[in-house]
Tab-separated table of C-alpha atoms in Angstrom:
chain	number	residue	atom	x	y	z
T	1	UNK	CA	29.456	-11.927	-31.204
T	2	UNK	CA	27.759	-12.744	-34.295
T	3	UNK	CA	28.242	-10.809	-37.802
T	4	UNK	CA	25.285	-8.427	-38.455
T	5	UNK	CA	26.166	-6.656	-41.196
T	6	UNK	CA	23.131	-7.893	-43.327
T	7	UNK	CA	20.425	-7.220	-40.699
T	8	UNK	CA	18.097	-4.925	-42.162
T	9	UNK	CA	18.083	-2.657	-38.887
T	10	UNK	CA	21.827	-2.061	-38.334
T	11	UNK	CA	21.305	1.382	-39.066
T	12	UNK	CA	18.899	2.060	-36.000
T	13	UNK	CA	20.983	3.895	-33.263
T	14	UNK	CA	21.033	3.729	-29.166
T	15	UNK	CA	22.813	5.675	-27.266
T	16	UNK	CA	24.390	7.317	-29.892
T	17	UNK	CA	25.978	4.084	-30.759
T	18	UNK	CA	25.190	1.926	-33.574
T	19	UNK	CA	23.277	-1.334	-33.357
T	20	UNK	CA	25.706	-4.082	-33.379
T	21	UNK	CA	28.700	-2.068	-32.548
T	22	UNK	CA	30.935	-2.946	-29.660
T	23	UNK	CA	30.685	-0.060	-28.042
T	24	UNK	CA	26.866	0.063	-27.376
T	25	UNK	CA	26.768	0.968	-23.892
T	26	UNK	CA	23.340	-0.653	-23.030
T	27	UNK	CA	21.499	2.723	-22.428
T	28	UNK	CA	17.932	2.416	-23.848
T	29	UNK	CA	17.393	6.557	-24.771
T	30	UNK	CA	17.900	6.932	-28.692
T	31	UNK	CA	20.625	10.382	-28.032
T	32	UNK	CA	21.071	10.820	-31.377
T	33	UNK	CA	17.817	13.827	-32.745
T	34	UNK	CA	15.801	13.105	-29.216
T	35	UNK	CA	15.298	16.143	-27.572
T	36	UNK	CA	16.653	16.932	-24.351
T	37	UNK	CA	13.723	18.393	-22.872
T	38	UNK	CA	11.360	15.055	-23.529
T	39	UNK	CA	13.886	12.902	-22.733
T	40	UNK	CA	13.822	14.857	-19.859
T	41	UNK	CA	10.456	14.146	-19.577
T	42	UNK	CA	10.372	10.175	-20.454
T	43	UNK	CA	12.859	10.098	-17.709
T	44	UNK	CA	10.828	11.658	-14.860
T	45	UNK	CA	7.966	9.693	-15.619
T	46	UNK	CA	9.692	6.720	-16.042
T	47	UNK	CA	10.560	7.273	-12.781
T	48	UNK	CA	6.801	6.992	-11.544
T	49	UNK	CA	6.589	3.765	-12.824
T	50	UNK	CA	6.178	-0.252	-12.937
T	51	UNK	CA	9.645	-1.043	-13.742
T	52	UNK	CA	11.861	1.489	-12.172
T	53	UNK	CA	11.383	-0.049	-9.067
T	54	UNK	CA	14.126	-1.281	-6.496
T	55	UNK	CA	15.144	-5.007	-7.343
T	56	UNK	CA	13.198	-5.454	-3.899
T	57	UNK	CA	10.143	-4.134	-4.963
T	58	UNK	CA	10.641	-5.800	-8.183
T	59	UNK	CA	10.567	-9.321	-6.857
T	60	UNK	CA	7.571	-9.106	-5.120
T	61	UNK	CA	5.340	-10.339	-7.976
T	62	UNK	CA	8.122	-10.854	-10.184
T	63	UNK	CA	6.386	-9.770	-13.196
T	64	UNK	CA	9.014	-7.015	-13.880
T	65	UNK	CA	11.786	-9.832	-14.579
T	66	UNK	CA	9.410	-12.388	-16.865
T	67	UNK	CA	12.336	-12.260	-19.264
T	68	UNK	CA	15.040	-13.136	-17.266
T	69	UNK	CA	13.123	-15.671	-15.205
T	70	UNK	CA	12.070	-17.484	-18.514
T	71	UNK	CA	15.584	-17.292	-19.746
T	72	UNK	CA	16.925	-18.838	-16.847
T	73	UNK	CA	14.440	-21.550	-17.287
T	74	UNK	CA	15.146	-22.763	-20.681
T	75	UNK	CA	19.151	-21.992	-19.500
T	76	UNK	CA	20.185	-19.910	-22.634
T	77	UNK	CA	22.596	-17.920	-23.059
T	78	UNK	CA	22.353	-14.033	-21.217
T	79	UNK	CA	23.566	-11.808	-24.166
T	80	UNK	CA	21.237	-10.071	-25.396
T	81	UNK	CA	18.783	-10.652	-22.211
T	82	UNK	CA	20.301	-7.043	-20.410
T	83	UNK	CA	18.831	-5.564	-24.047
T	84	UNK	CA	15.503	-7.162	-23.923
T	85	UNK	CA	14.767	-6.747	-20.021
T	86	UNK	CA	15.007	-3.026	-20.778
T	87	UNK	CA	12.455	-3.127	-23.627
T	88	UNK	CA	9.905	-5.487	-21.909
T	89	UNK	CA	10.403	-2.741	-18.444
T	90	UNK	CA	9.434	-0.287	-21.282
T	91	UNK	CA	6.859	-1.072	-22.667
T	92	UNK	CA	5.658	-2.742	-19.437
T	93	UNK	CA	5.730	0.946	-18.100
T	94	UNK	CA	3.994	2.661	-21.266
T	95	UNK	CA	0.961	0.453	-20.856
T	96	UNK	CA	0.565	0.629	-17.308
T	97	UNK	CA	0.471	5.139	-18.058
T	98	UNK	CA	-2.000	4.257	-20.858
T	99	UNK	CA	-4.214	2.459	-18.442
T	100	UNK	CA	-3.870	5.077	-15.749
T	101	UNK	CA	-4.448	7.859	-18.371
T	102	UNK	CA	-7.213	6.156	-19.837
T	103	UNK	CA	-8.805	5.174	-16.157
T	104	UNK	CA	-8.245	8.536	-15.253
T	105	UNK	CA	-5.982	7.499	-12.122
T	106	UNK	CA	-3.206	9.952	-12.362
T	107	UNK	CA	-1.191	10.478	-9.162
T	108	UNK	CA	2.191	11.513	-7.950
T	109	UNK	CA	4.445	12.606	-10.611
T	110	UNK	CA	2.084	11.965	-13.151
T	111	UNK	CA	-0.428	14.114	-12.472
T	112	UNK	CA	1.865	17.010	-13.053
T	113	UNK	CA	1.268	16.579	-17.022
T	114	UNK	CA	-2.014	16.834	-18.577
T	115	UNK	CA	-3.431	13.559	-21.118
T	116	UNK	CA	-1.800	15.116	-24.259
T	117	UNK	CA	1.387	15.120	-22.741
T	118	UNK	CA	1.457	11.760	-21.279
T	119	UNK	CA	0.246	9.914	-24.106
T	120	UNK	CA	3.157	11.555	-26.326
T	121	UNK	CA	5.523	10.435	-23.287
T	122	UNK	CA	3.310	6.697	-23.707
T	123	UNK	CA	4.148	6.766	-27.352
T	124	UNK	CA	8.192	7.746	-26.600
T	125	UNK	CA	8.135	4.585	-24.398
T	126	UNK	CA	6.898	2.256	-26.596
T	127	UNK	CA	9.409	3.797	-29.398
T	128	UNK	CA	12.175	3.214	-27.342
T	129	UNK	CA	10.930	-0.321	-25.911
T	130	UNK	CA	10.952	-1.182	-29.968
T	131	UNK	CA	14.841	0.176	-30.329
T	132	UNK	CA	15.905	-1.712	-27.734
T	133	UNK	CA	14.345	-4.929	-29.019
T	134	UNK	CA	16.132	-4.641	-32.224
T	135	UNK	CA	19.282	-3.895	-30.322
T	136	UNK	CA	18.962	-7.434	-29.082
T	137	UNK	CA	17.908	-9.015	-32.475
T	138	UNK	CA	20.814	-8.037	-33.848
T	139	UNK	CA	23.089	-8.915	-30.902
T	140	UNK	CA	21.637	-12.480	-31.200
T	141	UNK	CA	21.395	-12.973	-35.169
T	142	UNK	CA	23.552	-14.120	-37.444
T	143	UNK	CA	20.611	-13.584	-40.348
T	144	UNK	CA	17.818	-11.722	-40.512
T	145	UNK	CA	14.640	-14.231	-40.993
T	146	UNK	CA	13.996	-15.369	-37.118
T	147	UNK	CA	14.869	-11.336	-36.595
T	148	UNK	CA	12.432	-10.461	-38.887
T	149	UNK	CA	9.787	-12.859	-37.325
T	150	UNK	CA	10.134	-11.947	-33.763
T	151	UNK	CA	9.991	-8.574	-34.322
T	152	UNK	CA	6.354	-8.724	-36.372
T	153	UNK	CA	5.193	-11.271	-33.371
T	154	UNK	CA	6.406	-8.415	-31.377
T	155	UNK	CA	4.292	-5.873	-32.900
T	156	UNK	CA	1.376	-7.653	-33.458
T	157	UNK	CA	1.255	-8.666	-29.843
T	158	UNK	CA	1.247	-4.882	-29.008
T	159	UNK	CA	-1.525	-4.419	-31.284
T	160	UNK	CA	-3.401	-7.350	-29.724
T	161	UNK	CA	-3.126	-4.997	-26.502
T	162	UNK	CA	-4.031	-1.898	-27.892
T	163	UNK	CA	-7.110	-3.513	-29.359
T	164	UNK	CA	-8.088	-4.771	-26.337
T	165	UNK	CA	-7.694	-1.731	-24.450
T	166	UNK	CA	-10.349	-0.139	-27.260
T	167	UNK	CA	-12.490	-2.965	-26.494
T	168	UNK	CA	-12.481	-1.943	-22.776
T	169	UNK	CA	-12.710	1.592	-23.251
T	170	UNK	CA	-15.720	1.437	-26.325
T	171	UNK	CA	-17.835	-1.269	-25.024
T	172	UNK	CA	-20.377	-0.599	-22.686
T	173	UNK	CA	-22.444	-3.721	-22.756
T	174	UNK	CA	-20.142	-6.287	-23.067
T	175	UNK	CA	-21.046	-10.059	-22.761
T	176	UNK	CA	-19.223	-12.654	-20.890
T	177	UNK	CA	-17.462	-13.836	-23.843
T	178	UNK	CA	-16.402	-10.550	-24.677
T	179	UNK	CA	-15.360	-9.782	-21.338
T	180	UNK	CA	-12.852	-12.716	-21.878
T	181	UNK	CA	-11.721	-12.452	-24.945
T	182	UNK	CA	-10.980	-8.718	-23.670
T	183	UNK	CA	-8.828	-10.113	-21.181
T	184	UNK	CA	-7.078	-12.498	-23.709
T	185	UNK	CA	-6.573	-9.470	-25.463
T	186	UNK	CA	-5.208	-7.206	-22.774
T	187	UNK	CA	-3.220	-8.998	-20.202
T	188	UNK	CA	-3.135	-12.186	-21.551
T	189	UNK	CA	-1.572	-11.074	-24.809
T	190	UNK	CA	1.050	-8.846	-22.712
T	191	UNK	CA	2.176	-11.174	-20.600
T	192	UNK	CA	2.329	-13.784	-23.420
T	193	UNK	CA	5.114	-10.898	-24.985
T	194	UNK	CA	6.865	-10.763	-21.632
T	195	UNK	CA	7.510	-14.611	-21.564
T	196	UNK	CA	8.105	-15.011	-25.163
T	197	UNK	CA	10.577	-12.012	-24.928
T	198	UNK	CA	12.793	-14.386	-22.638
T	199	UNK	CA	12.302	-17.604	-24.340
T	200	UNK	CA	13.788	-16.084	-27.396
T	201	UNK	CA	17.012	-14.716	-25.285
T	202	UNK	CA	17.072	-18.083	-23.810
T	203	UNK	CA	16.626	-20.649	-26.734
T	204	UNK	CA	17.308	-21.276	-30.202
T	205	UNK	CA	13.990	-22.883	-30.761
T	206	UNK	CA	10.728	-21.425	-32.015
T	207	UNK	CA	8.962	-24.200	-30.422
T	208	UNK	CA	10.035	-23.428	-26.829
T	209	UNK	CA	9.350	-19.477	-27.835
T	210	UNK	CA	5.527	-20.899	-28.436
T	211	UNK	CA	4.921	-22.688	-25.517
T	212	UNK	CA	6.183	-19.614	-23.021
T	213	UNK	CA	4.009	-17.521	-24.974
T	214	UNK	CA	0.968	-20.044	-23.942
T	215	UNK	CA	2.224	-20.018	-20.422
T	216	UNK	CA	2.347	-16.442	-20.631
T	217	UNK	CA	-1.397	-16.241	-21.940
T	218	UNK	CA	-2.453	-17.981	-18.443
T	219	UNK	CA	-0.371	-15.518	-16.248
T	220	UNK	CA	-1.744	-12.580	-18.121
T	221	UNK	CA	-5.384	-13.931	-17.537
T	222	UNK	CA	-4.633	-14.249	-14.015
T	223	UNK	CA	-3.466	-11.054	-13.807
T	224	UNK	CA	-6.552	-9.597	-15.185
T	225	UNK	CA	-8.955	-11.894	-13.313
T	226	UNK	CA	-6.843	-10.443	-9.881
T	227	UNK	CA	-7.303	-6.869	-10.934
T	228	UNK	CA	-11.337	-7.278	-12.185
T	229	UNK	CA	-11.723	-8.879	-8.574
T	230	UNK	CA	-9.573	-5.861	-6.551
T	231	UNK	CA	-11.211	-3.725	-9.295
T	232	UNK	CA	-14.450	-4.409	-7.118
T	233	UNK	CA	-13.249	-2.500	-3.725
T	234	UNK	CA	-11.319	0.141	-3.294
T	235	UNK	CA	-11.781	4.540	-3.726
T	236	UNK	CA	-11.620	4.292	-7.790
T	237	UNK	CA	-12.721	1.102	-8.265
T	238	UNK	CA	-14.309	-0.283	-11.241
T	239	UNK	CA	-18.088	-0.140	-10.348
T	240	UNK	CA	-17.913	3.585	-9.607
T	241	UNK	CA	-17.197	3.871	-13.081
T	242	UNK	CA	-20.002	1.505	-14.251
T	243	UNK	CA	-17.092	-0.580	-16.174
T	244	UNK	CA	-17.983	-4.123	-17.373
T	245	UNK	CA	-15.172	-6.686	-15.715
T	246	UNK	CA	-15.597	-10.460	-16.049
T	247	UNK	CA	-17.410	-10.944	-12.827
T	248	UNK	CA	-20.080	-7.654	-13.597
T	249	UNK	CA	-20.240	-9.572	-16.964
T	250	UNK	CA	-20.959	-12.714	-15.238
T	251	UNK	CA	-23.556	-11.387	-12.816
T	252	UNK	CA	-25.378	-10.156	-16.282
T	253	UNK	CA	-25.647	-13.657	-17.065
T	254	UNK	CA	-26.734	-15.233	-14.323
T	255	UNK	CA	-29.066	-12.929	-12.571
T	256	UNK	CA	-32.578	-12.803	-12.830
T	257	UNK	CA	-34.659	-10.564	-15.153
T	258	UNK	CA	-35.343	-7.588	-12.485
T	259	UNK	CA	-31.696	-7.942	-10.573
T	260	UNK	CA	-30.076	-7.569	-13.838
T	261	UNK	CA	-32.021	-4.806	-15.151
T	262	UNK	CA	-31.112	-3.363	-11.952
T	263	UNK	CA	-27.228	-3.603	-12.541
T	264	UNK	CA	-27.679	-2.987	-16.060
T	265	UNK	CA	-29.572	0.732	-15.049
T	266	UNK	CA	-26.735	1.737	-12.339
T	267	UNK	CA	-23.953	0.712	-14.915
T	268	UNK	CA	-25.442	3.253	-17.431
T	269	UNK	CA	-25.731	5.804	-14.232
T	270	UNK	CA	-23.690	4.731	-11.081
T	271	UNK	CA	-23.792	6.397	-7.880
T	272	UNK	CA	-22.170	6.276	-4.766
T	273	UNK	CA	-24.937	6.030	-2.932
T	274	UNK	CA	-26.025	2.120	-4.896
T	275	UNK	CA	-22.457	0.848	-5.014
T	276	UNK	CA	-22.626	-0.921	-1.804
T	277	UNK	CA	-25.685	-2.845	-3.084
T	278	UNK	CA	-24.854	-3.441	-6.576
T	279	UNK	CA	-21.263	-4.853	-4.900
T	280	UNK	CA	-23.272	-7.280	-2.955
T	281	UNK	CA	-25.867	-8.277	-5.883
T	282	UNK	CA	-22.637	-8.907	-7.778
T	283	UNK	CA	-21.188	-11.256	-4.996
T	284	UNK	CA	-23.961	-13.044	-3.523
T	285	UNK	CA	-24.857	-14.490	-7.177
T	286	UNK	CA	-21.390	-16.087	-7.238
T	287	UNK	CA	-19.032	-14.179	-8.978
T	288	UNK	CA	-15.662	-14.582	-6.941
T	289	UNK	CA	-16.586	-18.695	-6.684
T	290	UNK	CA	-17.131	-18.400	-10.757
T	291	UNK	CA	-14.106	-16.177	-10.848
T	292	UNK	CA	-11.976	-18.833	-8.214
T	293	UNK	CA	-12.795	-21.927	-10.467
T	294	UNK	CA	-11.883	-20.051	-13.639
T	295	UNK	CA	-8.308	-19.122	-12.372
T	296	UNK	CA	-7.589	-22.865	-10.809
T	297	UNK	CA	-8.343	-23.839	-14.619
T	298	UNK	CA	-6.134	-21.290	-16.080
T	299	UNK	CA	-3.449	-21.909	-13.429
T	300	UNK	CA	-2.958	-25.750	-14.108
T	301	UNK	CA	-2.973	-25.136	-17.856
T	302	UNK	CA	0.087	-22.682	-17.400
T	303	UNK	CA	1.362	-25.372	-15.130
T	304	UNK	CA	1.192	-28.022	-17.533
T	305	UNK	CA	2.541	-25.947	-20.116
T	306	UNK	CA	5.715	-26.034	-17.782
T	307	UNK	CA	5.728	-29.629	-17.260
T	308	UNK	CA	6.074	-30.180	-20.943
T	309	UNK	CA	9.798	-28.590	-21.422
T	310	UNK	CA	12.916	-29.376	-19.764
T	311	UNK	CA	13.444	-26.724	-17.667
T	312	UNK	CA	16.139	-25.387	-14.670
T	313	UNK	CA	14.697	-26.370	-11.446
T	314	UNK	CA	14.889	-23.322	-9.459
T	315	UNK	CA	13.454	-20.392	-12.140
T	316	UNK	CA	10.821	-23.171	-12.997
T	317	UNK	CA	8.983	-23.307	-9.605
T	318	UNK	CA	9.321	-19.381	-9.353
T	319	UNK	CA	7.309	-19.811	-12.457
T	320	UNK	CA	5.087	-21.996	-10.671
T	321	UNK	CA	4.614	-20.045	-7.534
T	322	UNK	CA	4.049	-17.086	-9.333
T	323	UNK	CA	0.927	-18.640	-10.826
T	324	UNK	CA	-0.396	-19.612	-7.301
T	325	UNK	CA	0.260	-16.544	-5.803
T	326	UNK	CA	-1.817	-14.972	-9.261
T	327	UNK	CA	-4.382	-17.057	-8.755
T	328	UNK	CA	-5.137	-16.705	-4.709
T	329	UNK	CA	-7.176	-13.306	-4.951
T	330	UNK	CA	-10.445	-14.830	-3.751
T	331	UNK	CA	-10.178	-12.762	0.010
T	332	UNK	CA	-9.457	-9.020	-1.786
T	333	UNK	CA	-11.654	-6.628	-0.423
């Protein structure tokens, strides 16, 4: 292991064990001043969550294990890659409760707490997705200046996240533009962190960091551009709630004058009873073919990002099928 004495966050502790210590156990909760009744509670609704899952469930989209997929790829070394998985399953859970809370879509065990509650248990998450994280800096650092680096990245991609979530939640009237820069700034920032997360397990190169974190940016997209189409269906679906996806957005700019002051009057006031219709108006102006082309274009980006590294075969074309399988949402209804 490498010396880590002059990291500047040796003194962070996890699992009662200090950072950089061979003892660490690889437990994620920070035992040391946590109280036992919210860990409690982290733990129960962790266990409602994206990334508690069995492995089986897990590699069904295979978005839980970005980190260790894209690690595999480059074929780095595993050590601090245990570490990092748990902080990318954290804060991959904390953002999937924001977006319930915020949705209001609370089921299960979650809907046992009230908002207040949850969004301190959010906030915990993301805390303890951050402790692990440095946990694996220091594991993998001899000095502190890449630490330092990938950590801010880190951060800021959060931020990028939260600030696209208060685009989503403030903006009634977005355009199309903003509807995709909203996704950039949502899922395509988080799944840029996921991938980046692994390339920096995996290599010693900040170039091969950057070009996962590009290939990331075209999964996330995806994965928005999946979830806007489902978001169209379904009991709580995203027109009930008169919320502005990329293809609403895109019917606003295509319709004519009276269809789209139409739309524009049930998103200020929907009802059940116009849903049907406004679906169809939606779809019959060409939405899921606008949406279709969009995600072919963002899917042979990501795989030409690919194509330009050196990669292990097998992880690569999991990569690779993981886009198409993104990308192939044109039939959800």
């Amino acid at each position: 292991m490498r010396r880590t004495r002059n990291f500047p966050y040796s003194r962070y502790v996890v699992a009662g064990v200090r950072i950089g210590g061979s003892s660490e156990r690889g437990e994620v909760w920070c035992l040391e001043r946590l109280d036992s009744e919210y860990r409690s509670a982290l733990t129960q609704a962790l266990s409602g969550l994206p990334g508690q899952s069995t492995p089986v469930e897990q590699n069904q989209t295979g978005l839980l294990n970005l980190p260790s997929l894209v690690c595999r790829a480059v074929g780095g070394e595993y050590e601090c890659l245990v570490t990092i998985s748990k902080a990318w399953r954290l804060l991959y859970s904390a953002f999937y409760l924001l977006d319930k809370i915020e949705d209001q879509e609370l089921s299960g065990k979650l809907s046992q707490y009230d908002t207040g509650v949850l969004t301190n248990i959010t906030t915990g998450l993301i805390f303890q997705a951050e402790i692990a994280l440095i946990n694996a800096v220091v594991k993998k650092e001899s000095s502190s200046e890449r630490g330092e680096h990938f950590l801010i990245a880190f951060n800021q991609m959060a931020l990028a996240v939260c600030a696209g979530q208060h685009q989503d939640l403030s903006s009634s009237n977005m355009t199309l533009a903003q509807a995709w820069e909203n996704a950039a700034g949502k899922s395509g920032a988080f799944f840029a962190l996921g991938c980046r997360l692994g390339a920096y397990a995996g290599a010693e190169s900040s170039e091969t960091e950057e070009v996962f974190t590009t290939f990331g940016y075209c999964l996330g997209l995806l994965v928005q551009l999946a979830n806007d189409v489902e978001g169209l269906w379904g009991e709580y679906n995203d027109l009930s709630r008169g919320k502005v996806t990329i293809p609403v957005a895109y019917a606003l700019e295509v319709l004519p004058s009276l269809e789209k002051d139409k739309l524009v009057r049930y998103l200020d006031s929907p009802n059940t009873h116009q849903e049907t219709t406004i679906r169809q108006l939606i779809l019959t102006n060409g939405a899921l073919v606008y949406m279709a082309l969009e995600a072919e274009k963002i899917k042979q980006r990501g795989k030409k990002v690919l194509d330009s590294l050196s990669l292990n075969h097998d992880p690569k074309k999991q990569l690779e099928s993981m886009l198409d399988q993104t990308a192939c949402f044109t039939q959800i209804q």
